[in-house]
mmCIF file of C-alpha atoms in Angstrom:
data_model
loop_
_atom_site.group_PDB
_atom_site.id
_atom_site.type_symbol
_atom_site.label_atom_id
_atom_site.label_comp_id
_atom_site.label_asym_id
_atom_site.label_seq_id
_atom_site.Cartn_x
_atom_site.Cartn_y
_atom_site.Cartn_z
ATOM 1 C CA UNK A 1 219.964 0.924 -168.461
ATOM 2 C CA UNK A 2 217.875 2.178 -171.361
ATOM 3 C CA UNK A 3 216.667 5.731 -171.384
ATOM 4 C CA UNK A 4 213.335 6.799 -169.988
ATOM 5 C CA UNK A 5 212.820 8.984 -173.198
ATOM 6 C CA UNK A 6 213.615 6.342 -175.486
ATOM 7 C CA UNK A 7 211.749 3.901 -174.113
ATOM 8 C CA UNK A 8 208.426 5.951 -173.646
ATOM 9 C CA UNK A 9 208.672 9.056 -176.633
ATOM 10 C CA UNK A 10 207.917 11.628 -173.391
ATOM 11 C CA UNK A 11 210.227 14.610 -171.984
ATOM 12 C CA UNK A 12 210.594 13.777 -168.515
ATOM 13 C CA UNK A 13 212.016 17.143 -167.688
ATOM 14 C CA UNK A 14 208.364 18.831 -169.533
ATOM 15 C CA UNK A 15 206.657 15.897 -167.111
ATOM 16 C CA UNK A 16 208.744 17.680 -164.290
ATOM 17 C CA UNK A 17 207.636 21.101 -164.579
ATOM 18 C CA UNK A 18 203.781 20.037 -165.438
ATOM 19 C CA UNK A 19 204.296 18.341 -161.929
ATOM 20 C CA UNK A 20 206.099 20.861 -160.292
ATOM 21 C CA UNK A 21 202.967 23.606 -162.142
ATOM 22 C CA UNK A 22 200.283 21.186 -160.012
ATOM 23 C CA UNK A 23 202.033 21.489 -156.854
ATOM 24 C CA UNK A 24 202.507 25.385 -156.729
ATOM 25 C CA UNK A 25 198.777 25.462 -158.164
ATOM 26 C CA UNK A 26 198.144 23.168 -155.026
ATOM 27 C CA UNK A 27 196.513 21.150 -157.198
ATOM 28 C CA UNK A 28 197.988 17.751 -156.135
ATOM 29 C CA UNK A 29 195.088 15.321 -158.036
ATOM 30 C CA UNK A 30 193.644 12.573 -156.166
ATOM 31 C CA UNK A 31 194.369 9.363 -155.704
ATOM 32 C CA UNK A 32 192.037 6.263 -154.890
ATOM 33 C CA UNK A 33 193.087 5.044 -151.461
ATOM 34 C CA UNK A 34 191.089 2.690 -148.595
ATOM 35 C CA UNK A 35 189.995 2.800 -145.109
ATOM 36 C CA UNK A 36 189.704 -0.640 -143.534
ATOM 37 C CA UNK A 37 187.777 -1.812 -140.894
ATOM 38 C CA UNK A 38 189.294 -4.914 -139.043
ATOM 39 C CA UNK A 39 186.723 -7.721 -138.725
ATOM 40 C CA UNK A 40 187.856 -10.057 -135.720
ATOM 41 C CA UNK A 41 187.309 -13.612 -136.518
ATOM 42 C CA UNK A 42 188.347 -15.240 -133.166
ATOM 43 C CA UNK A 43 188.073 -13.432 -130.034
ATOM 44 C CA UNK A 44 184.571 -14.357 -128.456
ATOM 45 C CA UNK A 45 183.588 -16.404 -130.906
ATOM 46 C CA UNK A 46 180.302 -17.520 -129.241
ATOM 47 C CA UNK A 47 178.980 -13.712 -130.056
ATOM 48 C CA UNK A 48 180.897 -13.062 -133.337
ATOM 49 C CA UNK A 49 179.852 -16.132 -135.016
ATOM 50 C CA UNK A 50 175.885 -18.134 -135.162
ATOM 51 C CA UNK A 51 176.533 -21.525 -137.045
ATOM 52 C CA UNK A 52 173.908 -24.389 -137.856
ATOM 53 C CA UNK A 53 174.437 -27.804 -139.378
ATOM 54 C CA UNK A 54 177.688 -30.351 -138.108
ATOM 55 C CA UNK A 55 180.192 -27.322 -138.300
ATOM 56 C CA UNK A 56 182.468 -26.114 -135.115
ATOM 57 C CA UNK A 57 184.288 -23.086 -134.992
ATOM 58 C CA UNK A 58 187.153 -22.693 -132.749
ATOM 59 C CA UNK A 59 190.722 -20.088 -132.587
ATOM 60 C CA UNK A 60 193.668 -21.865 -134.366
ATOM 61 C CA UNK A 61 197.096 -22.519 -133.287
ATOM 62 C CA UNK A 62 198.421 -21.021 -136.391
ATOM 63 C CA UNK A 63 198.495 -17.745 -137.455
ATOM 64 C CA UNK A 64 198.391 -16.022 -140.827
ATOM 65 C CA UNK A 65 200.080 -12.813 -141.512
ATOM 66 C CA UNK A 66 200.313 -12.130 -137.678
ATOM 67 C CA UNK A 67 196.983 -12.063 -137.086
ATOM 68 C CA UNK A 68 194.509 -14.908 -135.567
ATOM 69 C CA UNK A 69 193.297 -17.700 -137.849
ATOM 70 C CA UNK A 70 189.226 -19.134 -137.203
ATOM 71 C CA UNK A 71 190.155 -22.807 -137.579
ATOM 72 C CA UNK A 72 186.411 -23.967 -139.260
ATOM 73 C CA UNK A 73 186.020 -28.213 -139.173
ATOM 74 C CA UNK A 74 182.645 -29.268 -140.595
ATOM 75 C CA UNK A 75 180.940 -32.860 -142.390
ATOM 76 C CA UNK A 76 178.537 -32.001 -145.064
ATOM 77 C CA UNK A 77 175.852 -34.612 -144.355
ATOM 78 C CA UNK A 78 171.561 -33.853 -144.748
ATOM 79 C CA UNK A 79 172.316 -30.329 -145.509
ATOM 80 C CA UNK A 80 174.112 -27.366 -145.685
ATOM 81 C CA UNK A 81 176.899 -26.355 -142.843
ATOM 82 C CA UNK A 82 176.280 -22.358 -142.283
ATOM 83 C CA UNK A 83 178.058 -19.764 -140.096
ATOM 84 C CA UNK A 84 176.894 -16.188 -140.043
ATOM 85 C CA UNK A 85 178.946 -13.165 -138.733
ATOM 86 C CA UNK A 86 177.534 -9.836 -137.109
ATOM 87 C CA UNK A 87 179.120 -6.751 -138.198
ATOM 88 C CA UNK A 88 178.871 -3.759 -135.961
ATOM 89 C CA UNK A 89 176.043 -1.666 -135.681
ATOM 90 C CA UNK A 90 178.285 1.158 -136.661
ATOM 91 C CA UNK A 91 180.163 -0.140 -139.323
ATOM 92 C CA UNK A 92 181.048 2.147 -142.175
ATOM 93 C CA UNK A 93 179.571 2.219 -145.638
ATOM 94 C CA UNK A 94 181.825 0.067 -147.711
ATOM 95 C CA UNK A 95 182.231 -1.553 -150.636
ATOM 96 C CA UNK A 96 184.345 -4.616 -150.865
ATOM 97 C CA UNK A 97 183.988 -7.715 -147.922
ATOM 98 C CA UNK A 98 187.953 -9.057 -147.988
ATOM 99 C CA UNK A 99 189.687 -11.921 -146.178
ATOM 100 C CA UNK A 100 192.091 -14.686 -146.291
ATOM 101 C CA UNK A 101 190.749 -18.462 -146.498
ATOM 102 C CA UNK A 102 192.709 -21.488 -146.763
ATOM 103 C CA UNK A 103 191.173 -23.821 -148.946
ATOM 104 C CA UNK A 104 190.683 -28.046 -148.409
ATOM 105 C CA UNK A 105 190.818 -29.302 -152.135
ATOM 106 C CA UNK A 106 186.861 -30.489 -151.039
ATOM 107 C CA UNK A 107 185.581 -29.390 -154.349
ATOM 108 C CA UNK A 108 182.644 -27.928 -152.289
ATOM 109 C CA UNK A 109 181.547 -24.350 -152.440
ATOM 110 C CA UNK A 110 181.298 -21.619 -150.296
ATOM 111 C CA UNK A 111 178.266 -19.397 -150.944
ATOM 112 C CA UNK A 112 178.200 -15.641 -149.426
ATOM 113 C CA UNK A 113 175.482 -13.450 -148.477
ATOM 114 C CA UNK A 114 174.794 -10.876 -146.549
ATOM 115 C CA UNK A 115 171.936 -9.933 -144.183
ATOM 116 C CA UNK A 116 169.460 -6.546 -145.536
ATOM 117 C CA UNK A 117 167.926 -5.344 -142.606
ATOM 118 C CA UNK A 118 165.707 -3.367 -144.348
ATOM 119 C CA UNK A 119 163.991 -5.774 -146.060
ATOM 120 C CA UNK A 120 164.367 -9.086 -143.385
ATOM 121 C CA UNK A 121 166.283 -10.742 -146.664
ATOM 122 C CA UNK A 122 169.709 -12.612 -147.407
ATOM 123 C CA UNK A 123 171.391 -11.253 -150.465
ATOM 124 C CA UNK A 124 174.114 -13.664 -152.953
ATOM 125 C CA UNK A 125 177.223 -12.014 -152.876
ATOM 126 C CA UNK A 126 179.605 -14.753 -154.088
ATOM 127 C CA UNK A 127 180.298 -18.239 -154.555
ATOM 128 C CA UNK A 128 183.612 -19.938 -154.066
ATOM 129 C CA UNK A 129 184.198 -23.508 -155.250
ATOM 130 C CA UNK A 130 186.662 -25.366 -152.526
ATOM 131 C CA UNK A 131 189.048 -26.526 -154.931
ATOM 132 C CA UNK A 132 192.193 -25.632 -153.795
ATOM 133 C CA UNK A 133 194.878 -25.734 -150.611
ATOM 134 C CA UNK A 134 196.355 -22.922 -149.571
ATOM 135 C CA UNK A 135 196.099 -19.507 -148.518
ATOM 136 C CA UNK A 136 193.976 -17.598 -150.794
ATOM 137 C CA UNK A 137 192.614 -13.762 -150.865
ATOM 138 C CA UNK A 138 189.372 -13.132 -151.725
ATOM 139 C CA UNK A 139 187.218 -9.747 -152.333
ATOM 140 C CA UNK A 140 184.002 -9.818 -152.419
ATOM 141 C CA UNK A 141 182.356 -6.629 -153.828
ATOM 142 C CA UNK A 142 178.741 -5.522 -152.735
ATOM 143 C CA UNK A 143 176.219 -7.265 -155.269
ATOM 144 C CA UNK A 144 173.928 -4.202 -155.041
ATOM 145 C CA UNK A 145 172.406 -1.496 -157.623
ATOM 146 C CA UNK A 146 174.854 0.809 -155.558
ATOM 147 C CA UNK A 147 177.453 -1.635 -155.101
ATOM 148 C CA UNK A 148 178.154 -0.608 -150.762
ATOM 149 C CA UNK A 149 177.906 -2.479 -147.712
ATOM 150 C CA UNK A 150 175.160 0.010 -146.212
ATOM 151 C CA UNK A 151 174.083 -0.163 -142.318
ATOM 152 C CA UNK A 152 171.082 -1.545 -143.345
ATOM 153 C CA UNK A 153 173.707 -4.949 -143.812
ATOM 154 C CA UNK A 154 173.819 -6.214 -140.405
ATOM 155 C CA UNK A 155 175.247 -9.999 -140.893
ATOM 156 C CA UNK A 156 177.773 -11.814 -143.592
ATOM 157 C CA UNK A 157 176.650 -15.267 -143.600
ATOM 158 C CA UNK A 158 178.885 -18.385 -145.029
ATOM 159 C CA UNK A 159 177.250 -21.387 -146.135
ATOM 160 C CA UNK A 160 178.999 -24.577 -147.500
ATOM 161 C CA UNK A 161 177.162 -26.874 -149.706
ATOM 162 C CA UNK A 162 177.646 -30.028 -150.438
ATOM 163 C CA UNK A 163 179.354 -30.783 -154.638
ATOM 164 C CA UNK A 164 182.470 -32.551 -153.715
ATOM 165 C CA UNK A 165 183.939 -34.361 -150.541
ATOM 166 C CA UNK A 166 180.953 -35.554 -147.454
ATOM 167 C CA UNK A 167 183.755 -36.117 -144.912
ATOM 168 C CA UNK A 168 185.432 -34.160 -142.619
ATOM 169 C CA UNK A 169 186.846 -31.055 -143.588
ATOM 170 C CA UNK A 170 188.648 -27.534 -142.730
ATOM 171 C CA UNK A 171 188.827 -24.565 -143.391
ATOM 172 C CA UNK A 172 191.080 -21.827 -142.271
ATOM 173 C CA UNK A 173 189.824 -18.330 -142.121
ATOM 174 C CA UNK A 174 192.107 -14.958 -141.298
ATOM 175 C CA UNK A 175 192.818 -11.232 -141.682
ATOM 176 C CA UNK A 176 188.394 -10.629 -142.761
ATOM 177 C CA UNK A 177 187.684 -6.635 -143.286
ATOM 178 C CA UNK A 178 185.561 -4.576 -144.389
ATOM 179 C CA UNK A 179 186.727 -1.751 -147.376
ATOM 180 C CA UNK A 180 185.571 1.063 -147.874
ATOM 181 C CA UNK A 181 187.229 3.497 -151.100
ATOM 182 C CA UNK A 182 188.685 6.633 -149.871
ATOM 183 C CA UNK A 183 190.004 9.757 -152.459
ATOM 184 C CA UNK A 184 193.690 10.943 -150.863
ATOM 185 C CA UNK A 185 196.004 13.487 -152.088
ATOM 186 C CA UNK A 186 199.338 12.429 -153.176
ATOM 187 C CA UNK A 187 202.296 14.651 -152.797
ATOM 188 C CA UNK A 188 204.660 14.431 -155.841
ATOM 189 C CA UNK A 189 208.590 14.548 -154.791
ATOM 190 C CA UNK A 190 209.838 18.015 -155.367
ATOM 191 C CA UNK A 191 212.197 17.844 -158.041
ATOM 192 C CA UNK A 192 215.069 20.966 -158.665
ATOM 193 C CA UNK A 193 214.188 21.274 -162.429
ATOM 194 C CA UNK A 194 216.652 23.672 -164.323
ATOM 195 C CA UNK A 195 215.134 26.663 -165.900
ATOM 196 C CA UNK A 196 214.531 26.796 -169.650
ATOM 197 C CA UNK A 197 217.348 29.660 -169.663
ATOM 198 C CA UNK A 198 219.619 27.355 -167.901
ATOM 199 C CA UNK A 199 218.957 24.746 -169.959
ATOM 200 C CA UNK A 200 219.840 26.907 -172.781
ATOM 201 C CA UNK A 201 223.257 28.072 -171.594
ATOM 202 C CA UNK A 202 224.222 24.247 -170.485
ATOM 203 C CA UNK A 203 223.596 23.752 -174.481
ATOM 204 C CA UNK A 204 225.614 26.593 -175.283
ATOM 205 C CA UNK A 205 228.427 25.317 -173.175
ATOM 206 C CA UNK A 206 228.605 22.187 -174.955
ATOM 207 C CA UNK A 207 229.284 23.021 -178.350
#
């Protein structure tokens, strides 16, 4: 294959030794990582889940991923189908709501919010317009002047409105967590770099 020098203009070896300069510094630099909290969708659902409107909410035969699937079968009639989800009270601070959702083609939207607490209030996170099939991921990042999921968020709730299909549809729902960012050090491999003398007499030898 082509050469990593060529293709970039950089000195891999010089790359080496700044690397190998960090690590006996100890100076590995961080790295952005994540800690995830799994959010179980099926389980008890009667105490996970509070729904209004003609929706039912029930555990799937399938799976997705290995985990459970929340099979979600509701007709959008006088009004909006909603289903609200309460976190724990200890959940950590996080930034980023994530899950899986297979869509129904409905052309009807999804609207997210969640639950402050604080201030007895449900805050717009997201909208998502039904307009596929499939499996899908979705993140939805806190819609805050701070941008985290503080404890003072106590519910996610999902409400489908009514801008495309009135009868029956589903929704599939997996793999829902909350994210929180997390700095980590990564190791860089150790690499046996030859000495600049070394290198030198290896040149010599050549000629």
């Amino acid at each position: 294959g082509a050469n990593f020098n060529q293709q970039n203009g950089v000195d891999f070896k010089d790359f080496a030794l700044l690397a190998e300069h960090w690590l006996g510094l100890g100076g590995v630099p961080d790295v952005v990582g994540e800690t995830v909290l799994p959010l179980p969708v099926t389980g008890d659902i009667p105490s996970l889940w509070q729904s209004s409107g003609d929706i039912t909410l029930a555990k799937s035969a399938a799976s997705w991923m290995g985990n459970n699937v929340l099979e979600i079968n509701y007709r959008l009639q006088s009004g909006p189908c909603t289903m609200s989800y309460s976190l724990p009270a200890d959940h950590p601070v996080s930034e980023r709501l994530r899950f899986w959702l297979r869509g129904d083609n409905s052309g009807n939207k999804l609207r997210i919010s969640c639950y402050l607490f604080s201030d007895f209030a449900w805050l717009t996170q997201a909208t998502i317009t039904l307009d596929f099939n499939g499996w899908r991921h979705f993140e939805i990042p806190a819609n805050n002047p701070i941008y985290r999921y503080y404890d003072t968020v106590t519910k996610f709730r999902f409400e489908l409105i009514d801008t495309g299909s009135l009868g029956d549809n589903q929704l599939l729902m997996s793999n829902m967590e909350l994210v929180s960012p997390e700095l980590i050090k990564a190791p860089l491999p150790h690499k046996n770099i030859p000495s600049r003398s070394e290198e030198h007499t290896s040149e010599l030898q050549s000629h």
